[in-house]
Short mmCIF file of N, CA and C in Angstrom, two decimals:
data_model
loop_
_atom_site.label_atom_id
_atom_site.label_comp_id
_atom_site.label_asym_id
_atom_site.label_seq_id
_atom_site.Cartn_x
_atom_site.Cartn_y
_atom_site.Cartn_z
N GLN A 1 26.15 -48.61 -12.07
CA GLN A 1 26.41 -47.92 -10.81
C GLN A 1 26.28 -46.41 -11.01
N VAL A 2 25.57 -45.78 -10.11
CA VAL A 2 25.40 -44.33 -10.14
C VAL A 2 25.81 -43.78 -8.78
N LEU A 3 26.72 -42.83 -8.78
CA LEU A 3 27.12 -42.16 -7.55
C LEU A 3 26.45 -40.79 -7.51
N LEU A 4 25.86 -40.49 -6.38
CA LEU A 4 25.11 -39.24 -6.22
C LEU A 4 25.67 -38.45 -5.05
N VAL A 5 25.87 -37.16 -5.26
CA VAL A 5 26.39 -36.30 -4.21
C VAL A 5 25.54 -35.04 -4.12
N GLU A 6 24.95 -34.83 -2.94
CA GLU A 6 24.11 -33.65 -2.73
C GLU A 6 24.94 -32.49 -2.18
N SER A 7 24.44 -31.30 -2.42
CA SER A 7 25.02 -30.10 -1.83
C SER A 7 23.92 -29.04 -1.73
N GLY A 8 24.19 -28.01 -0.92
CA GLY A 8 23.27 -26.89 -0.86
C GLY A 8 22.42 -26.81 0.39
N GLY A 9 22.53 -27.78 1.26
CA GLY A 9 21.76 -27.72 2.50
C GLY A 9 22.32 -26.67 3.44
N GLY A 10 21.62 -26.45 4.54
CA GLY A 10 22.08 -25.48 5.52
C GLY A 10 20.97 -25.00 6.42
N LEU A 11 21.25 -23.91 7.09
CA LEU A 11 20.31 -23.30 8.03
C LEU A 11 19.66 -22.08 7.37
N VAL A 12 18.35 -22.01 7.44
CA VAL A 12 17.64 -20.91 6.82
C VAL A 12 16.46 -20.54 7.70
N GLN A 13 16.07 -19.29 7.66
CA GLN A 13 14.91 -18.86 8.43
C GLN A 13 13.62 -19.25 7.72
N ALA A 14 12.59 -19.42 8.48
CA ALA A 14 11.28 -19.72 7.90
C ALA A 14 10.91 -18.64 6.90
N GLY A 15 10.38 -19.08 5.78
CA GLY A 15 10.04 -18.16 4.70
C GLY A 15 11.14 -17.98 3.68
N GLY A 16 12.32 -18.46 4.01
CA GLY A 16 13.46 -18.32 3.12
C GLY A 16 13.52 -19.40 2.06
N SER A 17 14.63 -19.41 1.33
CA SER A 17 14.80 -20.33 0.21
C SER A 17 16.16 -21.00 0.27
N LEU A 18 16.22 -22.19 -0.28
CA LEU A 18 17.46 -22.92 -0.49
C LEU A 18 17.36 -23.66 -1.80
N ARG A 19 18.51 -23.92 -2.39
CA ARG A 19 18.56 -24.73 -3.61
C ARG A 19 19.50 -25.89 -3.38
N LEU A 20 18.98 -27.08 -3.47
CA LEU A 20 19.78 -28.28 -3.36
C LEU A 20 20.21 -28.75 -4.74
N SER A 21 21.42 -29.29 -4.80
CA SER A 21 21.93 -29.87 -6.03
C SER A 21 22.28 -31.33 -5.80
N CYS A 22 22.17 -32.09 -6.85
CA CYS A 22 22.53 -33.52 -6.81
C CYS A 22 23.36 -33.81 -8.04
N ALA A 23 24.64 -34.03 -7.84
CA ALA A 23 25.54 -34.32 -8.95
C ALA A 23 25.67 -35.84 -9.10
N ALA A 24 25.51 -36.30 -10.31
CA ALA A 24 25.52 -37.74 -10.57
C ALA A 24 26.68 -38.13 -11.46
N SER A 25 27.23 -39.31 -11.20
CA SER A 25 28.26 -39.86 -12.07
C SER A 25 27.61 -40.74 -13.12
N GLY A 26 28.38 -41.15 -14.09
CA GLY A 26 27.86 -42.10 -15.06
C GLY A 26 27.27 -41.43 -16.28
N ARG A 27 27.16 -42.23 -17.35
CA ARG A 27 26.68 -41.69 -18.62
C ARG A 27 25.20 -41.93 -18.84
N ALA A 28 24.56 -42.63 -17.92
CA ALA A 28 23.16 -42.98 -18.12
C ALA A 28 22.21 -42.11 -17.31
N PHE A 29 22.70 -40.98 -16.81
CA PHE A 29 21.89 -40.14 -15.93
C PHE A 29 20.53 -39.83 -16.55
N SER A 30 20.51 -39.50 -17.82
CA SER A 30 19.28 -39.05 -18.45
C SER A 30 18.22 -40.15 -18.53
N THR A 31 18.63 -41.39 -18.36
CA THR A 31 17.68 -42.50 -18.46
C THR A 31 16.99 -42.84 -17.15
N TYR A 32 17.47 -42.25 -16.06
CA TYR A 32 16.91 -42.54 -14.74
C TYR A 32 15.81 -41.56 -14.37
N ASP A 33 14.80 -42.07 -13.69
CA ASP A 33 13.92 -41.19 -12.95
C ASP A 33 14.69 -40.75 -11.70
N MET A 34 14.56 -39.47 -11.35
CA MET A 34 15.29 -38.93 -10.23
C MET A 34 14.31 -38.38 -9.20
N GLY A 35 14.70 -38.47 -7.94
CA GLY A 35 13.80 -37.98 -6.91
C GLY A 35 14.54 -37.40 -5.72
N TRP A 36 13.81 -36.61 -4.96
CA TRP A 36 14.29 -36.10 -3.68
C TRP A 36 13.45 -36.69 -2.57
N PHE A 37 14.14 -37.24 -1.59
CA PHE A 37 13.52 -37.76 -0.38
C PHE A 37 13.94 -36.88 0.79
N ARG A 38 13.16 -36.97 1.85
CA ARG A 38 13.59 -36.35 3.09
C ARG A 38 13.14 -37.21 4.27
N GLN A 39 13.89 -37.08 5.34
CA GLN A 39 13.53 -37.81 6.55
C GLN A 39 13.94 -37.00 7.75
N ALA A 40 12.99 -36.75 8.61
CA ALA A 40 13.23 -36.04 9.85
C ALA A 40 13.30 -37.06 10.98
N PRO A 41 13.99 -36.74 12.05
CA PRO A 41 14.10 -37.67 13.18
C PRO A 41 12.72 -38.10 13.68
N GLY A 42 12.54 -39.39 13.81
CA GLY A 42 11.28 -39.92 14.32
C GLY A 42 10.16 -39.94 13.31
N LYS A 43 10.45 -39.59 12.06
CA LYS A 43 9.41 -39.57 11.03
C LYS A 43 9.77 -40.52 9.90
N TYR A 44 8.75 -40.88 9.13
CA TYR A 44 8.97 -41.76 7.99
C TYR A 44 9.69 -41.02 6.87
N ARG A 45 10.42 -41.77 6.09
CA ARG A 45 11.02 -41.24 4.88
C ARG A 45 9.92 -40.83 3.92
N GLU A 46 10.10 -39.70 3.27
CA GLU A 46 9.07 -39.14 2.40
C GLU A 46 9.68 -38.80 1.05
N LEU A 47 9.05 -39.29 0.00
CA LEU A 47 9.43 -38.92 -1.36
C LEU A 47 8.69 -37.64 -1.67
N ILE A 48 9.40 -36.54 -1.85
CA ILE A 48 8.74 -35.26 -1.98
C ILE A 48 8.68 -34.72 -3.40
N ALA A 49 9.59 -35.17 -4.26
CA ALA A 49 9.59 -34.65 -5.63
C ALA A 49 10.26 -35.65 -6.55
N VAL A 50 9.70 -35.77 -7.73
CA VAL A 50 10.22 -36.69 -8.74
C VAL A 50 10.29 -35.97 -10.08
N ILE A 51 11.34 -36.24 -10.82
CA ILE A 51 11.41 -35.82 -12.21
C ILE A 51 11.79 -37.04 -13.03
N THR A 52 10.95 -37.37 -13.97
CA THR A 52 11.17 -38.59 -14.75
C THR A 52 12.23 -38.38 -15.82
N SER A 53 12.60 -39.47 -16.46
CA SER A 53 13.57 -39.38 -17.56
C SER A 53 13.01 -38.52 -18.69
N GLY A 54 11.71 -38.41 -18.77
CA GLY A 54 11.07 -37.56 -19.77
C GLY A 54 10.78 -36.17 -19.27
N SER A 55 11.27 -35.86 -18.05
CA SER A 55 11.15 -34.55 -17.41
C SER A 55 9.75 -34.20 -16.93
N SER A 56 8.90 -35.19 -16.75
CA SER A 56 7.64 -34.94 -16.04
C SER A 56 7.94 -34.80 -14.56
N THR A 57 7.19 -33.95 -13.89
CA THR A 57 7.45 -33.72 -12.47
C THR A 57 6.24 -34.06 -11.62
N HIS A 58 6.52 -34.50 -10.40
CA HIS A 58 5.47 -34.85 -9.46
C HIS A 58 5.91 -34.42 -8.08
N TYR A 59 4.96 -33.96 -7.27
CA TYR A 59 5.30 -33.45 -5.94
C TYR A 59 4.37 -34.01 -4.88
N ALA A 60 4.92 -34.17 -3.71
CA ALA A 60 4.08 -34.49 -2.57
C ALA A 60 3.26 -33.26 -2.21
N ASP A 61 2.09 -33.48 -1.65
CA ASP A 61 1.23 -32.36 -1.28
C ASP A 61 1.92 -31.40 -0.31
N SER A 62 2.80 -31.95 0.51
CA SER A 62 3.47 -31.14 1.53
C SER A 62 4.39 -30.08 0.95
N VAL A 63 4.80 -30.24 -0.30
CA VAL A 63 5.74 -29.28 -0.90
C VAL A 63 5.21 -28.65 -2.18
N LYS A 64 4.08 -29.12 -2.65
CA LYS A 64 3.54 -28.63 -3.91
C LYS A 64 3.32 -27.13 -3.85
N GLY A 65 3.77 -26.45 -4.89
CA GLY A 65 3.62 -24.99 -4.95
C GLY A 65 4.77 -24.23 -4.31
N ARG A 66 5.61 -24.93 -3.57
CA ARG A 66 6.75 -24.27 -2.90
C ARG A 66 8.09 -24.77 -3.43
N PHE A 67 8.16 -26.04 -3.78
CA PHE A 67 9.40 -26.65 -4.24
C PHE A 67 9.31 -26.91 -5.74
N THR A 68 10.47 -26.82 -6.41
CA THR A 68 10.54 -27.12 -7.84
C THR A 68 11.73 -28.01 -8.11
N ILE A 69 11.46 -29.13 -8.75
CA ILE A 69 12.52 -30.05 -9.13
C ILE A 69 12.86 -29.84 -10.59
N SER A 70 14.16 -29.97 -10.91
CA SER A 70 14.59 -29.81 -12.30
C SER A 70 15.84 -30.64 -12.51
N ARG A 71 16.19 -30.84 -13.76
CA ARG A 71 17.39 -31.61 -14.07
C ARG A 71 18.09 -31.00 -15.28
N ASP A 72 19.39 -31.19 -15.29
CA ASP A 72 20.25 -30.75 -16.39
C ASP A 72 21.02 -31.97 -16.85
N ASN A 73 20.50 -32.63 -17.86
CA ASN A 73 21.12 -33.89 -18.29
C ASN A 73 22.50 -33.67 -18.90
N ALA A 74 22.74 -32.52 -19.47
CA ALA A 74 24.05 -32.25 -20.06
C ALA A 74 25.14 -32.23 -19.00
N ASN A 75 24.76 -31.85 -17.77
CA ASN A 75 25.73 -31.76 -16.68
C ASN A 75 25.49 -32.77 -15.57
N ASN A 76 24.62 -33.75 -15.86
CA ASN A 76 24.36 -34.82 -14.89
C ASN A 76 24.00 -34.28 -13.51
N THR A 77 23.13 -33.32 -13.47
CA THR A 77 22.78 -32.67 -12.21
C THR A 77 21.27 -32.50 -12.09
N MET A 78 20.81 -32.66 -10.87
CA MET A 78 19.41 -32.43 -10.55
C MET A 78 19.35 -31.37 -9.45
N TYR A 79 18.26 -30.64 -9.42
CA TYR A 79 18.12 -29.56 -8.46
C TYR A 79 16.78 -29.65 -7.72
N LEU A 80 16.76 -29.04 -6.56
CA LEU A 80 15.51 -28.83 -5.85
C LEU A 80 15.51 -27.40 -5.32
N GLN A 81 14.70 -26.57 -5.93
CA GLN A 81 14.54 -25.20 -5.45
C GLN A 81 13.44 -25.20 -4.39
N MET A 82 13.79 -24.75 -3.21
CA MET A 82 12.85 -24.77 -2.09
C MET A 82 12.57 -23.34 -1.66
N ASN A 83 11.34 -22.94 -1.80
CA ASN A 83 10.91 -21.59 -1.42
C ASN A 83 9.89 -21.66 -0.30
N SER A 84 9.68 -20.54 0.35
CA SER A 84 8.69 -20.44 1.44
C SER A 84 8.88 -21.57 2.44
N LEU A 85 10.09 -21.75 2.87
CA LEU A 85 10.41 -22.88 3.76
C LEU A 85 9.71 -22.73 5.10
N LYS A 86 9.29 -23.86 5.61
CA LYS A 86 8.58 -23.93 6.88
C LYS A 86 9.39 -24.73 7.89
N LEU A 87 9.07 -24.55 9.16
CA LEU A 87 9.77 -25.30 10.20
C LEU A 87 9.69 -26.80 9.94
N GLU A 88 8.56 -27.24 9.46
CA GLU A 88 8.36 -28.68 9.24
C GLU A 88 9.13 -29.22 8.03
N ASP A 89 9.80 -28.36 7.29
CA ASP A 89 10.66 -28.82 6.20
C ASP A 89 12.03 -29.26 6.71
N THR A 90 12.30 -29.03 7.98
CA THR A 90 13.57 -29.46 8.55
C THR A 90 13.71 -30.96 8.46
N ALA A 91 14.79 -31.41 7.83
CA ALA A 91 15.00 -32.85 7.61
C ALA A 91 16.34 -33.05 6.92
N ASN A 92 16.73 -34.31 6.85
CA ASN A 92 17.84 -34.69 5.99
C ASN A 92 17.28 -34.99 4.61
N TYR A 93 17.81 -34.36 3.61
CA TYR A 93 17.34 -34.52 2.24
C TYR A 93 18.38 -35.31 1.44
N PHE A 94 17.91 -36.28 0.68
CA PHE A 94 18.83 -36.99 -0.20
C PHE A 94 18.19 -37.21 -1.56
N CYS A 95 19.05 -37.29 -2.55
CA CYS A 95 18.57 -37.54 -3.90
C CYS A 95 18.70 -39.03 -4.21
N ALA A 96 17.91 -39.48 -5.13
CA ALA A 96 17.90 -40.88 -5.49
C ALA A 96 17.65 -41.04 -6.98
N ALA A 97 18.16 -42.13 -7.50
CA ALA A 97 17.98 -42.48 -8.91
C ALA A 97 17.30 -43.84 -8.99
N ASN A 98 16.41 -43.97 -9.93
CA ASN A 98 15.68 -45.23 -10.07
C ASN A 98 15.48 -45.56 -11.54
N ARG A 99 15.64 -46.84 -11.86
CA ARG A 99 15.36 -47.28 -13.22
C ARG A 99 13.84 -47.44 -13.33
N GLY A 100 13.20 -46.43 -13.86
CA GLY A 100 11.76 -46.49 -13.95
C GLY A 100 11.10 -45.78 -12.79
N THR A 101 9.79 -45.98 -12.69
CA THR A 101 8.97 -45.27 -11.72
C THR A 101 9.35 -45.61 -10.28
N PHE A 102 9.42 -44.61 -9.43
CA PHE A 102 9.61 -44.85 -8.01
C PHE A 102 8.37 -45.54 -7.45
N VAL A 103 8.62 -46.55 -6.64
CA VAL A 103 7.53 -47.27 -5.99
C VAL A 103 7.73 -47.14 -4.49
N GLY A 104 6.79 -46.50 -3.84
CA GLY A 104 6.94 -46.27 -2.40
C GLY A 104 8.18 -45.44 -2.13
N VAL A 105 8.98 -45.89 -1.19
CA VAL A 105 10.21 -45.17 -0.87
C VAL A 105 11.44 -45.98 -1.28
N ARG A 106 11.27 -46.83 -2.26
CA ARG A 106 12.39 -47.63 -2.75
C ARG A 106 13.10 -46.91 -3.88
N TYR A 107 14.37 -47.22 -4.02
CA TYR A 107 15.18 -46.59 -5.07
C TYR A 107 16.36 -47.50 -5.37
N ASP A 108 17.00 -47.26 -6.49
CA ASP A 108 18.18 -48.06 -6.85
C ASP A 108 19.46 -47.47 -6.27
N TYR A 109 19.59 -46.16 -6.28
CA TYR A 109 20.80 -45.50 -5.79
C TYR A 109 20.38 -44.25 -5.01
N ARG A 110 21.21 -43.90 -4.05
CA ARG A 110 20.95 -42.69 -3.27
C ARG A 110 22.25 -42.00 -2.90
N GLY A 111 22.14 -40.71 -2.61
CA GLY A 111 23.29 -39.97 -2.12
C GLY A 111 23.36 -40.04 -0.61
N GLN A 112 24.36 -39.36 -0.05
CA GLN A 112 24.57 -39.43 1.40
C GLN A 112 23.65 -38.50 2.17
N GLY A 113 23.08 -37.53 1.50
CA GLY A 113 22.15 -36.63 2.14
C GLY A 113 22.76 -35.30 2.54
N THR A 114 21.91 -34.32 2.68
CA THR A 114 22.32 -32.99 3.14
C THR A 114 21.24 -32.46 4.09
N GLN A 115 21.68 -31.86 5.17
CA GLN A 115 20.75 -31.42 6.19
C GLN A 115 20.18 -30.04 5.86
N VAL A 116 18.88 -29.92 5.99
CA VAL A 116 18.19 -28.64 5.87
C VAL A 116 17.52 -28.36 7.20
N THR A 117 17.85 -27.22 7.78
CA THR A 117 17.26 -26.81 9.05
C THR A 117 16.60 -25.45 8.88
N VAL A 118 15.32 -25.41 9.19
CA VAL A 118 14.56 -24.17 9.09
C VAL A 118 14.29 -23.65 10.49
N SER A 119 14.69 -22.43 10.75
CA SER A 119 14.53 -21.84 12.07
C SER A 119 13.45 -20.76 12.07
N SER A 120 12.93 -20.52 13.25
CA SER A 120 11.86 -19.50 13.36
C SER A 120 12.43 -18.11 13.56
#
């Protein structure tokens, strides 16, 4: 069992930055692939960033070059640094943990989510 709690969401102007955090319980954090998903009203859930247990990173085209995912295994925490935010980044963001590679939008565990709203 892995419990995940996100923080760091909020309201930001377009072009601004936010940093999301995902705190995880359990001693096996370092063995999980971790990811950030987002979902806006009326839109499909989107896996936007992944960091593997080996710390390889992957990004959706929609955020590549603007967002950076990282993890701190010593503190069981994952981060998402979001820069150059756009109106279309507005969504509920949640972190997820998976035993192995993420497939589609499936995951083993997820947090409750944090809202990110980008204003003009």
